[in-house]
Amino acid sequence: MKRNKIALSGLALVGVGSLALAGCSSDSGDTGGGEAAGGGIITANGNEPQNPLIPTNTNEVGGGKILDSIFAGLISYQADGAVQNEVAEEITVDSPTQLTVKIREGLTFTDGEEVTADNFINAWNYGAALDNAQLSSYFFEDIEGFSWDENVEELSGLEQVDDYTFTITLNKPASDFAQRLGYSAYYPLPDVAFEDMEAFGENPVGNGPYMLDGEDAWQHDVQIDLVANPDYDGPREVQNDGLQIVFYSTQDAAYSAVLGGDLDVIDAIPDSAFETYQDELGDNWVNDPAAIFQSFTIPGWLEHFQGEEGQLRRQAISMAIDREEITDVIFQGTRTPASDFTSPVIDGWTDELEGEEVLSYDPEAAQDLWAEADAISPYEGTFTLAYNADGGHQAWVDATVNQIAGTLGIDAVGEPYPDFAGLREDVTNGTIQSAFRTGWQADYPGLYNFLGPLYATNAGSNDGDYSSEEFDQLLSDGISATDPAEANELYEEAQAVLLQDLPATPLWYSNVTAGWADTVDNVEFGWNSVPLYYNITKG
């Protein structure tokens, strides 16, 4: 069996769909330390995380951007999505189901503990154990020994070779597994985490370019304060003194703070400023495609949205939405109507899927489908679409429900939650009794990441509790295929199933539309729309 060595650019050999499959540096990631370049603390906008900051229990953007700043994984992703080694010295693909990982010696957590193979193995075992109820447990199901039926405390597919080497045995080929390893679910944890995981999540000890600025760094619902980690040794070398992420109640408030010089960077311009932000920010703005997908989900437990009736109603609602009008009028060219469930910036994307007409505005077809559903069981009540008011969603939600109401002749309204954490709590607990805003900012640059974590049975971000044996099988066949063209064809077939069932209703692809004040320089946004905070300079 040919052994493919991944030392940065080699990851292309196992990645089915990535943004950049070549051209990466061959450097091992040893940059000679993470001392700050000075110049002050960078301030940026964010959201109060849904949960304590535990890598395997965070699957939302607010907590994710913090975790990515304070932890370092085996690999990380450059601005264009290309892979670079971080903690890993070398990842060797021994066979389609066997990987060997060697990590660099001498790396430490911020409490002084050395990072070893055990820190990865213990963290992954914790994340995979069902009794720990981690939101990202799905990311370990390809490892030998994982089970959805019983609690497994130690995955048989993880084996320590020595202090700095371990092997990963998969229960089936997963062609992009090595490419996933920069996602936060695969971060290592220090020994102190296992003494009291919940307490650790309130004051985490990481190994990344930043660290918490003392025990009171996280002021809930206000901000979190990070400082440069002087002992970090990796490719994300910090060029500032630290990072303060402020939790604003609205995007408008954050944007006003940028204009007033009280905030350095905002990662999302509010829709109220789409007509003016380029003039107001001068040269300090960006409007580029990113791996972000916007949708809403109608959960299967709602009355009238089960079985054949539910399928007909989902299709009717989808075809009652004029995506072109909303993206033109409200988003001013910063969104593109969706024709699938992934993103055009991901390698392998296509806009020629069987059944994609369900995403086109067709009032007559929508009314016919709704009538078919009414023949099964007449619809009663109000269609409600929940969203978080702190995310700048009111305008498009109002436009969407107005179109649904006008086309289908029903009552439809938006339901604002004060903040993202509150909405996600009801969604995660399965207690929400309405449709709700959903979307996806990719964890790593691959098509599978937009499909498996969201719609596979038992997946951690499967918010509507969707389950389809046909979809699951096509997805499994796709990720097991070693030929990228074959894998992409299977993903297309899997998406055809989704277009029939509509476990989520695709709306549009988002650009990263963001800006910054004159107080900072070297602002760059990554492939997933998150600023590369460590590169920003101030002074």
Coordinates of C-alpha atoms in Angstrom, one line a residue:
M1 CA 0.0 0.0 0.0
K2 CA 1.4 3.4 -1.0
R3 CA 2.0 5.6 2.0
N4 CA 1.0 9.3 1.4
K5 CA 2.8 11.7 3.7
I6 CA 1.0 14.9 4.7
A7 CA 3.4 17.6 5.6
L8 CA 1.2 20.5 4.4
S9 CA 0.8 20.4 0.7
G10 CA 0.4 16.6 0.8
L11 CA -3.1 16.8 2.2
A12 CA -4.4 17.1 -1.3
L13 CA -3.8 13.4 -1.7
V14 CA -6.6 12.6 0.7
G15 CA -8.9 15.6 0.4
V16 CA -12.0 14.9 -1.8
G17 CA -13.1 18.6 -1.8
S18 CA -10.9 21.4 -0.7
L19 CA -10.5 25.0 -1.6
A20 CA -6.8 24.8 -2.3
L21 CA -5.2 21.4 -3.1
A22 CA -1.7 22.6 -3.9
G23 CA 0.6 25.5 -3.3
C24 CA 0.9 25.3 0.4
S25 CA 4.2 25.9 2.2
S26 CA 6.3 22.9 3.0
D27 CA 7.3 24.4 6.3
S28 CA 6.6 22.3 9.4
G29 CA 5.0 25.2 11.1
D30 CA 7.9 26.0 13.4
T31 CA 7.9 29.8 13.4
G32 CA 10.1 30.4 16.4
G33 CA 7.5 31.5 19.0
G34 CA 4.3 33.4 19.5
E35 CA 5.6 36.6 21.1
A36 CA 3.3 39.6 20.3
A37 CA 4.5 42.3 17.9
G38 CA 3.0 44.9 20.2
G39 CA 0.7 47.7 19.2
G40 CA -2.3 47.0 21.5
I41 CA -5.4 44.9 21.9
I42 CA -7.5 44.2 18.8
T43 CA -11.2 44.6 19.4
A44 CA -13.8 42.6 17.4
N45 CA -17.5 41.8 17.5
G46 CA -18.9 38.4 18.6
N47 CA -21.7 36.5 20.3
E48 CA -22.1 35.1 23.7
P49 CA -21.2 31.4 23.3
Q50 CA -24.0 28.9 23.7
N51 CA -22.1 26.6 26.1
P52 CA -18.9 26.6 28.2
L53 CA -15.9 26.6 25.9
I54 CA -15.3 22.9 25.5
P55 CA -14.0 22.0 22.0
T56 CA -16.2 18.9 21.6
N57 CA -19.4 20.7 22.8
T58 CA -19.2 23.9 20.7
N59 CA -20.8 23.9 17.2
E60 CA -21.7 27.5 16.8
V61 CA -19.8 30.5 15.5
G62 CA -19.7 32.6 18.7
G63 CA -17.9 30.0 20.7
G64 CA -16.0 28.6 17.7
K65 CA -14.0 31.8 16.9
I66 CA -12.9 31.9 20.6
L67 CA -11.8 28.2 20.6
D68 CA -9.9 28.6 17.4
S69 CA -8.0 31.5 18.9
I70 CA -7.0 29.7 22.2
F71 CA -6.4 26.2 20.9
A72 CA -4.2 24.7 18.2
G73 CA -5.0 21.5 16.4
L74 CA -3.0 19.0 14.5
I75 CA -3.5 21.2 11.4
S76 CA -4.9 24.6 10.7
Y77 CA -6.2 26.4 7.6
Q78 CA -4.6 29.3 5.8
A79 CA -6.7 32.2 4.4
D80 CA -7.6 30.3 1.2
G81 CA -8.4 27.1 3.0
A82 CA -5.1 25.4 2.3
V83 CA -3.8 23.1 5.0
Q84 CA -0.7 23.8 7.2
N85 CA 0.7 21.6 10.0
E86 CA 0.3 23.2 13.5
V87 CA 0.8 20.7 16.3
A88 CA 1.4 17.8 13.9
E89 CA 4.9 17.2 12.6
E90 CA 3.7 14.7 10.1
I91 CA 0.4 12.9 9.3
T92 CA 0.9 9.7 7.3
V93 CA -2.0 8.0 5.4
D94 CA -1.0 4.4 5.6
S95 CA -4.2 3.1 4.0
P96 CA -7.7 4.3 3.4
T97 CA -8.5 3.4 7.0
Q98 CA -5.2 3.9 8.8
L99 CA -3.4 7.1 9.7
T100 CA -0.3 7.7 11.8
V101 CA 0.1 11.1 13.5
K102 CA 3.4 12.4 14.9
I103 CA 3.2 15.6 16.8
R104 CA 6.0 18.1 17.5
E105 CA 7.9 17.8 20.7
G106 CA 8.2 20.6 23.3
L107 CA 4.8 22.2 22.7
T108 CA 2.9 23.2 25.9
F109 CA -0.5 24.3 27.1
T110 CA -0.6 27.6 28.9
D111 CA -0.5 25.9 32.3
G112 CA 2.9 24.4 31.4
E113 CA 1.7 20.9 30.6
E114 CA 3.4 19.4 27.6
V115 CA 1.2 18.5 24.6
T116 CA 1.5 14.8 24.0
A117 CA -0.4 12.1 22.0
D118 CA -2.5 11.3 25.1
N119 CA -3.9 14.9 25.1
F120 CA -5.5 14.2 21.7
I121 CA -6.6 10.6 22.5
N122 CA -8.2 11.5 25.8
A123 CA -10.0 14.5 24.3
W124 CA -11.4 12.5 21.4
N125 CA -12.5 9.7 23.7
Y126 CA -14.3 12.2 25.9
G127 CA -16.0 13.7 22.8
A128 CA -17.0 10.3 21.5
A129 CA -18.5 8.9 24.7
L130 CA -22.3 9.2 24.6
D131 CA -22.6 9.6 28.3
N132 CA -20.8 13.0 27.9
A133 CA -23.5 14.2 25.5
Q134 CA -21.1 16.3 23.4
L135 CA -22.6 18.2 20.4
S136 CA -19.7 17.2 18.2
S137 CA -19.6 13.4 19.0
Y138 CA -20.7 12.8 15.4
F139 CA -17.2 13.8 14.3
F140 CA -15.8 10.6 15.8
E141 CA -18.2 8.1 14.4
D142 CA -15.7 7.1 11.6
I143 CA -13.2 6.0 14.2
E144 CA -13.1 2.3 15.0
G145 CA -15.0 1.5 18.2
F146 CA -17.5 4.4 18.1
S147 CA -21.1 3.4 18.8
W148 CA -24.4 5.2 18.7
D149 CA -26.0 2.3 20.7
E150 CA -23.8 2.2 23.8
N151 CA -21.4 4.3 25.7
V152 CA -17.8 3.7 24.7
E153 CA -15.2 5.3 27.0
E154 CA -12.2 4.5 24.8
L155 CA -12.2 4.2 21.1
S156 CA -10.4 1.1 19.9
G157 CA -9.2 3.0 16.8
L158 CA -7.0 5.3 18.8
E159 CA -3.7 3.8 19.9
Q160 CA -0.7 5.5 21.4
V161 CA 2.7 4.5 19.9
D162 CA 4.8 6.7 22.0
D163 CA 4.5 10.1 23.8
Y164 CA 4.4 12.0 20.5
T165 CA 2.9 9.4 18.1
F166 CA -0.6 7.8 17.8
T167 CA -2.5 5.9 15.1
I168 CA -6.1 6.4 14.0
T169 CA -8.0 3.4 12.6
L170 CA -11.2 4.1 10.8
N171 CA -14.2 1.8 10.7
K172 CA -14.6 2.6 7.0
P173 CA -12.6 4.7 4.5
A174 CA -13.2 8.4 5.0
S175 CA -11.3 10.2 2.2
D176 CA -11.3 13.6 3.8
F177 CA -10.6 12.6 7.4
A178 CA -7.1 14.1 7.5
Q179 CA -8.5 17.3 6.2
R180 CA -11.0 17.5 9.1
L181 CA -8.3 17.5 11.7
G182 CA -8.1 21.3 12.0
Y183 CA -11.7 21.5 13.3
S184 CA -12.2 22.3 16.9
A185 CA -13.8 18.9 17.8
Y186 CA -10.3 17.5 17.3
Y187 CA -8.4 19.9 19.6
P188 CA -6.3 18.4 22.4
L189 CA -7.2 18.9 26.1
P190 CA -4.9 19.2 29.1
D191 CA -5.2 16.9 32.0
V192 CA -6.8 19.6 34.2
A193 CA -9.8 19.6 31.9
F194 CA -10.9 16.1 33.1
E195 CA -10.9 17.1 36.8
D196 CA -14.0 19.3 36.2
M197 CA -15.0 19.7 32.5
E198 CA -17.7 22.3 33.1
A199 CA -15.5 24.5 35.3
F200 CA -12.7 24.1 32.7
G201 CA -15.1 25.3 30.0
E202 CA -15.6 28.6 31.9
N203 CA -11.8 29.2 32.1
P204 CA -10.2 27.0 29.4
V205 CA -6.5 26.3 29.2
G206 CA -5.4 26.0 25.6
N207 CA -2.3 25.7 23.5
G208 CA -3.1 28.2 20.7
P209 CA -1.9 31.7 19.7
Y210 CA -4.0 33.4 22.4
M211 CA -4.9 32.6 26.0
L212 CA -7.5 34.0 28.4
D213 CA -6.4 37.1 30.2
G214 CA -6.9 35.9 33.8
E215 CA -9.7 34.0 35.6
D216 CA -12.3 36.8 34.9
A217 CA -11.5 37.1 31.2
W218 CA -14.9 35.9 30.2
Q219 CA -17.6 38.4 31.2
H220 CA -20.8 36.6 30.2
D221 CA -23.0 38.6 27.8
V222 CA -20.4 41.3 27.7
Q223 CA -17.0 40.3 26.3
I224 CA -14.0 37.9 26.5
D225 CA -10.4 39.2 26.8
L226 CA -7.6 37.2 25.3
V227 CA -3.8 38.0 25.3
A228 CA -1.1 36.7 23.1
N229 CA 0.3 33.3 24.3
P230 CA 4.1 33.9 24.6
D231 CA 4.8 30.2 24.5
Y232 CA 2.8 29.4 21.3
D233 CA 5.1 27.9 18.6
G234 CA 3.3 27.6 15.3
P235 CA 2.3 29.1 12.0
R236 CA -0.3 31.5 13.4
E237 CA 2.2 33.9 14.9
V238 CA 0.4 36.8 16.7
Q239 CA 1.2 40.3 15.5
N240 CA -0.7 42.2 18.3
D241 CA -0.9 42.2 22.1
G242 CA -4.3 40.4 22.3
L243 CA -7.9 40.2 21.3
Q244 CA -11.0 41.5 22.9
I245 CA -14.3 40.0 21.5
V246 CA -17.3 42.1 22.5
F247 CA -20.7 40.6 22.5
Y248 CA -23.0 43.2 20.9
S249 CA -26.8 43.0 21.1
T250 CA -27.2 43.9 17.4
Q251 CA -25.0 44.2 14.4
D252 CA -26.0 47.8 14.0
A253 CA -24.5 48.6 17.4
A254 CA -21.3 46.9 16.4
Y255 CA -21.1 48.7 13.1
S256 CA -21.7 52.1 14.8
A257 CA -18.9 51.2 17.2
V258 CA -16.5 50.7 14.2
L259 CA -17.6 54.0 12.7
G260 CA -17.0 55.7 16.0
G261 CA -13.6 54.2 16.5
D262 CA -14.6 52.1 19.5
L263 CA -14.3 48.8 17.7
D264 CA -11.5 47.7 15.3
V265 CA -13.1 44.9 13.2
I266 CA -16.6 43.8 12.4
D267 CA -17.1 40.5 10.6
A268 CA -20.6 41.2 9.3
I269 CA -22.0 44.5 8.0
P270 CA -25.7 45.0 9.0
D271 CA -28.2 45.1 6.2
S272 CA -29.2 48.6 7.2
A273 CA -25.7 49.7 6.0
F274 CA -25.5 47.8 2.7
E275 CA -26.1 51.0 0.7
T276 CA -23.6 53.1 2.6
Y277 CA -20.8 51.0 4.1
Q278 CA -18.4 51.4 1.2
D279 CA -18.5 55.1 1.4
E280 CA -18.5 55.2 5.2
L281 CA -15.6 52.8 5.5
G282 CA -13.5 54.1 2.6
D283 CA -11.1 51.3 1.7
N284 CA -11.6 49.4 4.9
W285 CA -14.2 46.8 3.7
V286 CA -14.4 43.4 2.0
N287 CA -17.2 41.8 0.1
D288 CA -16.0 38.4 -1.1
P289 CA -17.5 34.9 -1.4
A290 CA -17.1 32.6 1.6
A291 CA -18.1 29.1 2.7
I292 CA -21.4 30.2 4.4
F293 CA -24.8 28.8 3.7
Q294 CA -28.1 30.3 5.0
S295 CA -31.3 28.4 5.5
F296 CA -34.2 27.8 7.8
T297 CA -35.4 24.5 9.3
I298 CA -38.9 23.3 9.8
P299 CA -38.5 20.5 12.4
G300 CA -40.2 17.2 11.8
W301 CA -42.0 17.2 15.2
L302 CA -44.3 20.1 14.2
E303 CA -47.9 19.4 13.4
H304 CA -48.6 19.3 9.6
F305 CA -44.9 18.8 8.8
Q306 CA -44.6 15.0 9.0
G307 CA -44.7 12.3 6.4
E308 CA -46.0 13.1 2.9
E309 CA -47.9 16.1 4.1
G310 CA -44.8 17.6 5.6
Q311 CA -42.8 17.0 2.5
L312 CA -45.4 18.7 0.3
R313 CA -45.6 21.7 2.7
R314 CA -41.9 22.2 2.8
Q315 CA -41.7 22.2 -1.0
A316 CA -44.6 24.6 -1.2
I317 CA -43.0 27.0 1.3
S318 CA -39.6 26.8 -0.5
M319 CA -41.2 27.7 -3.9
A320 CA -43.2 30.6 -2.3
I321 CA -39.9 32.4 -1.6
D322 CA -38.5 34.8 -4.2
R323 CA -34.8 34.5 -3.3
E324 CA -33.7 36.8 -6.1
E325 CA -35.8 39.7 -4.9
I326 CA -34.7 39.3 -1.3
T327 CA -31.0 39.1 -2.2
D328 CA -31.3 42.1 -4.5
V329 CA -33.4 44.4 -2.4
I330 CA -32.3 43.6 1.1
F331 CA -28.8 42.3 0.7
Q332 CA -27.7 44.6 -2.1
G333 CA -25.6 42.0 -3.9
T334 CA -23.9 40.5 -0.8
R335 CA -25.9 37.2 -1.1
T336 CA -26.5 34.8 -4.0
P337 CA -29.7 32.6 -4.2
A338 CA -28.9 29.0 -3.3
S339 CA -29.2 26.2 -5.7
D340 CA -27.9 23.5 -3.3
F341 CA -27.0 22.8 0.3
T342 CA -23.3 23.6 0.1
S343 CA -21.2 26.5 -1.2
P344 CA -19.9 27.6 -4.6
V345 CA -16.4 28.2 -3.1
I346 CA -15.9 24.5 -2.3
D347 CA -14.2 22.3 -4.8
G348 CA -16.8 19.9 -6.4
W349 CA -19.8 22.3 -6.1
T350 CA -22.4 22.2 -8.9
D351 CA -25.6 24.1 -9.7
E352 CA -27.0 21.2 -11.8
L353 CA -28.7 19.0 -9.2
E354 CA -31.8 16.8 -9.8
G355 CA -34.8 18.5 -8.1
E356 CA -33.2 21.9 -7.8
E357 CA -36.4 23.5 -9.2
V358 CA -37.8 23.3 -5.7
L359 CA -35.5 26.3 -4.8
S360 CA -37.0 28.4 -7.6
Y361 CA -39.8 31.0 -7.0
D362 CA -43.0 29.5 -8.5
P363 CA -46.2 30.7 -6.9
E364 CA -48.5 28.5 -8.9
A365 CA -46.6 25.3 -8.1
A366 CA -46.3 26.4 -4.5
Q367 CA -50.1 26.8 -4.2
D368 CA -50.8 23.5 -5.9
L369 CA -48.4 21.7 -3.5
W370 CA -50.0 23.4 -0.5
A371 CA -53.5 22.3 -1.8
E372 CA -52.2 18.7 -2.1
A373 CA -51.1 18.9 1.5
D374 CA -54.4 20.4 2.6
A375 CA -56.2 17.4 1.0
I376 CA -54.3 15.2 3.5
S377 CA -54.9 17.4 6.5
P378 CA -56.2 21.1 6.4
Y379 CA -53.6 23.5 7.7
E380 CA -54.5 25.5 10.8
G381 CA -52.5 28.1 12.7
T382 CA -49.7 30.5 11.9
F383 CA -46.4 29.6 10.3
T384 CA -43.7 31.1 12.6
L385 CA -40.0 31.6 11.7
A386 CA -37.8 32.2 14.8
Y387 CA -34.5 34.0 14.6
N388 CA -32.0 35.7 16.8
A389 CA -32.4 39.5 16.9
D390 CA -28.7 40.1 17.6
G391 CA -27.7 38.7 14.2
G392 CA -29.2 41.2 11.8
H393 CA -31.9 38.9 10.5
Q394 CA -35.1 40.7 11.0
A395 CA -35.3 42.3 7.5
W396 CA -34.9 39.1 5.5
V397 CA -37.1 37.1 7.9
D398 CA -39.9 39.7 7.6
A399 CA -39.6 39.6 3.8
T400 CA -39.6 35.8 3.7
V401 CA -42.7 35.3 5.9
N402 CA -44.5 38.0 4.0
Q403 CA -43.8 36.2 0.7
I404 CA -45.0 32.9 2.2
A405 CA -48.1 34.5 3.6
G406 CA -48.9 36.3 0.3
T407 CA -48.3 33.2 -1.9
L408 CA -50.0 30.5 0.2
G409 CA -52.8 32.6 1.8
I410 CA -51.8 31.8 5.3
D411 CA -50.7 33.7 8.4
A412 CA -46.9 33.8 8.7
V413 CA -44.8 35.8 11.1
G414 CA -41.2 36.1 12.4
E415 CA -40.4 35.4 16.0
P416 CA -37.4 37.2 17.4
Y417 CA -35.2 35.8 20.2
P418 CA -33.2 38.4 22.0
D419 CA -29.9 36.6 21.4
F420 CA -28.2 33.7 19.5
A421 CA -27.6 31.6 22.7
G422 CA -31.2 31.7 23.7
L423 CA -32.4 30.5 20.2
R424 CA -29.8 27.8 20.1
E425 CA -30.7 26.5 23.5
D426 CA -34.3 25.8 22.4
V427 CA -33.1 24.4 19.1
T428 CA -30.6 22.1 20.7
N429 CA -33.0 20.9 23.3
G430 CA -35.7 20.2 20.7
T431 CA -38.2 22.3 22.6
I432 CA -38.7 24.9 19.9
Q433 CA -42.2 24.8 18.4
S434 CA -41.7 26.7 15.2
A435 CA -39.5 26.9 12.1
F436 CA -36.1 28.6 12.9
R437 CA -33.2 30.2 11.2
T438 CA -30.3 27.9 10.5
G439 CA -27.1 28.0 8.4
W440 CA -23.6 26.7 8.2
Q441 CA -20.2 28.2 8.3
A442 CA -17.9 25.4 7.2
D443 CA -15.6 23.7 9.7
Y444 CA -13.2 22.7 7.0
P445 CA -13.2 23.2 3.2
G446 CA -15.0 20.1 2.0
L447 CA -18.4 19.3 0.5
Y448 CA -19.0 16.5 3.1
N449 CA -18.8 19.1 5.9
F450 CA -22.0 20.8 4.6
L451 CA -23.9 17.5 4.4
G452 CA -22.9 15.0 7.1
P453 CA -22.9 17.1 10.2
L454 CA -26.3 18.7 9.3
Y455 CA -28.4 16.0 7.8
A456 CA -27.0 12.6 8.7
T457 CA -28.9 10.6 11.3
N458 CA -27.8 11.5 14.8
A459 CA -25.4 14.2 13.6
G460 CA -24.7 16.9 16.2
S461 CA -26.0 19.8 14.0
N462 CA -29.0 17.9 12.6
D463 CA -31.3 20.5 14.2
G464 CA -34.5 19.2 12.7
D465 CA -33.9 15.5 13.7
Y466 CA -33.9 14.4 10.0
S467 CA -33.3 10.8 9.2
S468 CA -33.1 9.1 5.8
E469 CA -31.6 5.7 5.1
E470 CA -31.1 6.6 1.5
F471 CA -29.3 9.8 2.2
D472 CA -27.2 8.2 4.9
Q473 CA -26.1 5.4 2.5
L474 CA -25.2 7.8 -0.3
L475 CA -23.3 10.0 2.1
S476 CA -21.4 7.0 3.4
D477 CA -20.6 5.8 0.0
G478 CA -19.4 9.2 -1.0
I479 CA -17.0 9.7 1.9
S480 CA -15.6 6.1 1.4
A481 CA -14.9 6.7 -2.3
T482 CA -11.2 7.3 -3.0
D483 CA -11.9 8.8 -6.4
P484 CA -12.9 12.5 -6.0
A485 CA -15.1 12.5 -9.1
E486 CA -17.0 9.4 -7.9
A487 CA -17.4 10.9 -4.4
N488 CA -18.8 14.2 -5.9
E489 CA -21.3 12.2 -8.0
L490 CA -22.6 10.4 -4.8
Y491 CA -22.8 13.7 -3.0
E492 CA -24.9 15.1 -5.8
E493 CA -27.3 12.1 -5.5
A494 CA -27.4 12.6 -1.8
Q495 CA -28.4 16.2 -2.3
A496 CA -31.2 15.1 -4.7
V497 CA -32.7 13.3 -1.7
L498 CA -32.4 16.5 0.4
L499 CA -34.1 18.5 -2.3
Q500 CA -37.1 16.2 -2.1
D501 CA -37.3 16.1 1.7
L502 CA -36.0 19.6 2.5
P503 CA -34.8 18.9 6.1
A504 CA -33.7 22.6 5.8
T505 CA -34.8 25.2 3.2
P506 CA -31.8 26.6 1.4
L507 CA -32.0 30.4 0.9
W508 CA -28.7 31.9 -0.2
Y509 CA -24.9 31.8 -0.1
S510 CA -23.4 34.6 2.0
N511 CA -20.4 36.7 1.2
V512 CA -18.1 37.8 3.9
T513 CA -19.2 41.5 4.0
A514 CA -17.2 43.1 6.7
G515 CA -15.1 46.1 7.7
W516 CA -12.6 47.7 10.0
A517 CA -11.6 51.0 11.5
D518 CA -8.5 53.1 10.6
T519 CA -7.0 52.0 13.9
V520 CA -5.8 48.6 12.5
D521 CA -3.9 47.3 9.5
N522 CA -3.3 43.9 7.8
V523 CA -6.9 42.8 8.1
E524 CA -7.7 39.6 6.2
F525 CA -10.7 37.3 6.3
G526 CA -10.3 33.6 5.9
W527 CA -12.1 31.2 3.6
N528 CA -14.8 30.7 6.2
S529 CA -15.3 34.5 6.7
V530 CA -13.6 34.7 10.1
P531 CA -10.9 37.4 10.5
L532 CA -7.3 36.2 10.8
Y533 CA -7.1 38.0 14.2
Y534 CA -3.5 37.0 14.8
N535 CA -2.3 38.9 11.6
I536 CA -4.0 42.2 12.5
T537 CA -1.7 45.0 13.7
K538 CA -2.6 48.1 15.6
G539 CA -0.7 51.2 16.3

